[in-house]
PDB file of C-alpha atoms in Angstrom:
ATOM      1  CA  GLN A   1      36.302 -12.412 -13.325  1.00 82.00           C
ATOM      2  CA  VAL A   2      39.277 -10.727 -14.932  1.00 89.00           C
ATOM      3  CA  GLN A   3      42.324  -9.116 -13.412  1.00 93.00           C
ATOM      4  CA  LEU A   4      42.946  -5.516 -14.354  1.00 96.00           C
ATOM      5  CA  VAL A   5      46.269  -3.723 -14.072  1.00 96.00           C
ATOM      6  CA  GLU A   6      46.491   0.030 -14.448  1.00 96.00           C
ATOM      7  CA  SER A   7      49.684   1.892 -15.249  1.00 97.00           C
ATOM      8  CA  GLY A   8      50.865   5.236 -16.531  1.00 98.00           C
ATOM      9  CA  GLY A   9      50.074   7.492 -13.612  1.00 97.00           C
ATOM     10  CA  GLY A  10      52.519   9.998 -12.232  1.00 98.00           C
ATOM     11  CA  LEU A  11      53.263  13.620 -11.493  1.00 98.00           C
ATOM     12  CA  VAL A  12      52.797  16.175 -14.244  1.00 98.00           C
ATOM     13  CA  GLN A  13      52.550  19.945 -14.453  1.00 98.00           C
ATOM     14  CA  ALA A  14      49.304  21.633 -15.369  1.00 98.00           C
ATOM     15  CA  GLY A  15      48.850  21.631 -19.127  1.00 98.00           C
ATOM     16  CA  GLY A  16      50.778  18.397 -19.498  1.00 98.00           C
ATOM     17  CA  SER A  17      49.692  14.969 -20.680  1.00 98.00           C
ATOM     18  CA  LEU A  18      49.627  11.411 -19.426  1.00 98.00           C
ATOM     19  CA  ARG A  19      48.410   8.155 -20.919  1.00 98.00           C
ATOM     20  CA  LEU A  20      46.931   5.566 -18.618  1.00 98.00           C
ATOM     21  CA  SER A  21      46.731   1.907 -19.568  1.00 98.00           C
ATOM     22  CA  CYS A  22      44.422  -0.808 -18.289  1.00 97.00           C
ATOM     23  CA  THR A  23      45.569  -4.283 -19.251  1.00 97.00           C
ATOM     24  CA  SER A  24      43.917  -7.627 -18.666  1.00 95.00           C
ATOM     25  CA  SER A  25      45.135 -11.150 -19.213  1.00 86.00           C
ATOM     26  CA  GLY A  26      41.652 -12.447 -19.925  1.00 84.00           C
ATOM     27  CA  ILE A  27      40.528 -12.516 -23.546  1.00 86.00           C
ATOM     28  CA  ILE A  28      36.968 -11.928 -22.376  1.00 91.00           C
ATOM     29  CA  PHE A  29      38.148  -8.384 -21.645  1.00 93.00           C
ATOM     30  CA  ARG A  30      37.508  -7.660 -25.317  1.00 93.00           C
ATOM     31  CA  LEU A  31      33.799  -8.304 -24.772  1.00 92.00           C
ATOM     32  CA  MET A  32      33.533  -5.986 -21.799  1.00 94.00           C
ATOM     33  CA  THR A  33      32.507  -2.384 -21.396  1.00 95.00           C
ATOM     34  CA  VAL A  34      35.459  -0.626 -19.816  1.00 97.00           C
ATOM     35  CA  GLY A  35      35.410   2.562 -17.841  1.00 97.00           C
ATOM     36  CA  TRP A  36      37.906   4.852 -16.177  1.00 98.00           C
ATOM     37  CA  TYR A  37      36.869   6.262 -12.824  1.00 98.00           C
ATOM     38  CA  ARG A  38      38.708   8.585 -10.469  1.00 98.00           C
ATOM     39  CA  GLN A  39      38.591   9.393  -6.814  1.00 98.00           C
ATOM     40  CA  ALA A  40      40.127  12.481  -5.300  1.00 97.00           C
ATOM     41  CA  PRO A  41      40.809  12.743  -1.545  1.00 93.00           C
ATOM     42  CA  GLY A  42      37.595  13.344   0.351  1.00 95.00           C
ATOM     43  CA  LYS A  43      35.432  12.923  -2.742  1.00 97.00           C
ATOM     44  CA  GLN A  44      33.297  10.182  -4.179  1.00 97.00           C
ATOM     45  CA  ARG A  45      34.528   8.040  -7.020  1.00 97.00           C
ATOM     46  CA  GLU A  46      33.322   9.486 -10.317  1.00 98.00           C
ATOM     47  CA  LEU A  47      33.056   8.162 -13.841  1.00 98.00           C
ATOM     48  CA  VAL A  48      35.489   9.750 -16.277  1.00 98.00           C
ATOM     49  CA  ALA A  49      35.023   7.835 -19.546  1.00 98.00           C
ATOM     50  CA  THR A  50      33.678   4.581 -20.913  1.00 98.00           C
ATOM     51  CA  ILE A  51      34.145   2.525 -24.048  1.00 97.00           C
ATOM     52  CA  GLY A  52      31.981  -0.304 -25.238  1.00 95.00           C
ATOM     53  CA  SER A  53      33.127  -3.553 -26.718  1.00 91.00           C
ATOM     54  CA  GLY A  54      33.863  -3.232 -30.406  1.00 78.00           C
ATOM     55  CA  ILE A  55      33.032  -6.906 -30.759  1.00 81.00           C
ATOM     56  CA  THR A  56      29.612  -7.212 -29.119  1.00 79.00           C
ATOM     57  CA  GLY A  57      28.757  -3.582 -29.778  1.00 77.00           C
ATOM     58  CA  ASN A  58      29.930  -0.544 -31.670  1.00 81.00           C
ATOM     59  CA  GLY A  59      32.627   0.467 -29.214  1.00 88.00           C
ATOM     60  CA  ALA A  60      30.834   3.699 -28.365  1.00 94.00           C
ATOM     61  CA  THR A  61      32.588   6.128 -26.032  1.00 97.00           C
ATOM     62  CA  SER A  62      31.274   8.571 -23.473  1.00 97.00           C
ATOM     63  CA  TYR A  63      32.889  11.205 -21.275  1.00 98.00           C
ATOM     64  CA  ALA A  64      32.199  13.228 -18.194  1.00 98.00           C
ATOM     65  CA  ASP A  65      31.598  16.878 -19.034  1.00 98.00           C
ATOM     66  CA  SER A  66      34.659  17.868 -17.028  1.00 97.00           C
ATOM     67  CA  VAL A  67      37.020  15.971 -19.349  1.00 98.00           C
ATOM     68  CA  LYS A  68      35.334  16.301 -22.743  1.00 98.00           C
ATOM     69  CA  GLY A  69      37.747  17.604 -25.344  1.00 98.00           C
ATOM     70  CA  ARG A  70      40.767  16.836 -23.144  1.00 98.00           C
ATOM     71  CA  PHE A  71      40.626  13.071 -22.509  1.00 98.00           C
ATOM     72  CA  THR A  72      40.299  10.269 -25.049  1.00 98.00           C
ATOM     73  CA  ILE A  73      39.482   6.651 -24.263  1.00 98.00           C
ATOM     74  CA  SER A  74      40.444   3.936 -26.727  1.00 97.00           C
ATOM     75  CA  ARG A  75      41.093   0.220 -26.801  1.00 95.00           C
ATOM     76  CA  ASP A  76      43.530  -2.129 -28.498  1.00 94.00           C
ATOM     77  CA  ASN A  77      41.918  -5.552 -28.485  1.00 91.00           C
ATOM     78  CA  PRO A  78      44.946  -7.594 -29.650  1.00 91.00           C
ATOM     79  CA  LYS A  79      46.805  -6.132 -26.651  1.00 94.00           C
ATOM     80  CA  ASN A  80      43.826  -6.520 -24.284  1.00 94.00           C
ATOM     81  CA  THR A  81      44.376  -2.911 -23.272  1.00 96.00           C
ATOM     82  CA  VAL A  82      42.252   0.186 -22.832  1.00 97.00           C
ATOM     83  CA  TYR A  83      43.924   3.583 -22.785  1.00 98.00           C
ATOM     84  CA  LEU A  84      43.004   6.948 -21.365  1.00 98.00           C
ATOM     85  CA  GLN A  85      44.903   9.738 -23.065  1.00 98.00           C
ATOM     86  CA  MET A  86      44.771  12.800 -20.853  1.00 98.00           C
ATOM     87  CA  ASN A  87      45.772  16.161 -22.291  1.00 98.00           C
ATOM     88  CA  SER A  88      45.647  19.694 -20.931  1.00 98.00           C
ATOM     89  CA  LEU A  89      45.683  18.337 -17.415  1.00 98.00           C
ATOM     90  CA  LYS A  90      44.466  20.530 -14.586  1.00 98.00           C
ATOM     91  CA  PRO A  91      45.170  20.372 -10.856  1.00 97.00           C
ATOM     92  CA  GLU A  92      41.555  19.296 -10.347  1.00 97.00           C
ATOM     93  CA  ASP A  93      42.310  16.142 -12.345  1.00 98.00           C
ATOM     94  CA  THR A  94      44.455  14.955  -9.442  1.00 98.00           C
ATOM     95  CA  ALA A  95      43.052  11.651  -8.210  1.00 98.00           C
ATOM     96  CA  VAL A  96      43.536   7.920  -8.111  1.00 98.00           C
ATOM     97  CA  TYR A  97      42.320   6.575 -11.447  1.00 98.00           C
ATOM     98  CA  TYR A  98      40.671   3.165 -11.555  1.00 98.00           C
ATOM     99  CA  CYS A  99      39.861   0.869 -14.435  1.00 97.00           C
ATOM    100  CA  ASN A 100      36.513  -0.913 -14.381  1.00 96.00           C
ATOM    101  CA  ALA A 101      35.422  -3.694 -16.699  1.00 96.00           C
ATOM    102  CA  GLN A 102      31.955  -5.172 -16.692  1.00 94.00           C
ATOM    103  CA  ARG A 103      29.751  -7.555 -18.598  1.00 91.00           C
ATOM    104  CA  LEU A 104      26.468  -9.248 -17.779  1.00 90.00           C
ATOM    105  CA  GLY A 105      26.428  -7.815 -14.276  1.00 89.00           C
ATOM    106  CA  VAL A 106      29.950  -8.914 -13.358  1.00 89.00           C
ATOM    107  CA  ILE A 107      32.119  -5.956 -12.364  1.00 93.00           C
ATOM    108  CA  ASN A 108      35.887  -5.945 -12.034  1.00 94.00           C
ATOM    109  CA  TRP A 109      38.150  -3.212 -10.646  1.00 96.00           C
ATOM    110  CA  GLY A 110      41.838  -2.559 -10.921  1.00 96.00           C
ATOM    111  CA  GLN A 111      44.013  -1.392  -8.037  1.00 96.00           C
ATOM    112  CA  GLY A 112      44.255   2.196  -9.248  1.00 97.00           C
ATOM    113  CA  THR A 113      47.046   4.492 -10.373  1.00 97.00           C
ATOM    114  CA  GLN A 114      47.795   7.918  -8.902  1.00 98.00           C
ATOM    115  CA  VAL A 115      47.710  10.993 -11.101  1.00 98.00           C
ATOM    116  CA  THR A 116      48.972  14.230  -9.590  1.00 98.00           C
ATOM    117  CA  VAL A 117      48.814  17.501 -11.487  1.00 98.00           C
ATOM    118  CA  SER A 118      50.809  20.379 -10.043  1.00 97.00           C
ATOM    119  CA  SER A 119      49.885  23.991 -10.624  1.00 94.00           C
TER     120      SER A 119
END
């Protein structure tokens, strides 16, 4: 198990940008596949982006169709941090964003960070 701490959420106008961070104190974090999920009020939690371990794998990334071309996921292993750069934000991106890290069937969640995009 690893502890995950998200940060970087906030209120932004449509068209603006935010960068979310997911930081872990556990070095094993570098071996984990990390994903960003989001949950809007009254909706199910949905996958936004994932990034594989660049140590046990090739660090491949994937994105939901709704964020392709606008969001970028990346990781900085020496800092034990995964980022989600969000550009051209839309009101429909408003949600609580959660970091998820998993390896060998063990899944860890952060507490979430609120992103609100005003029109």
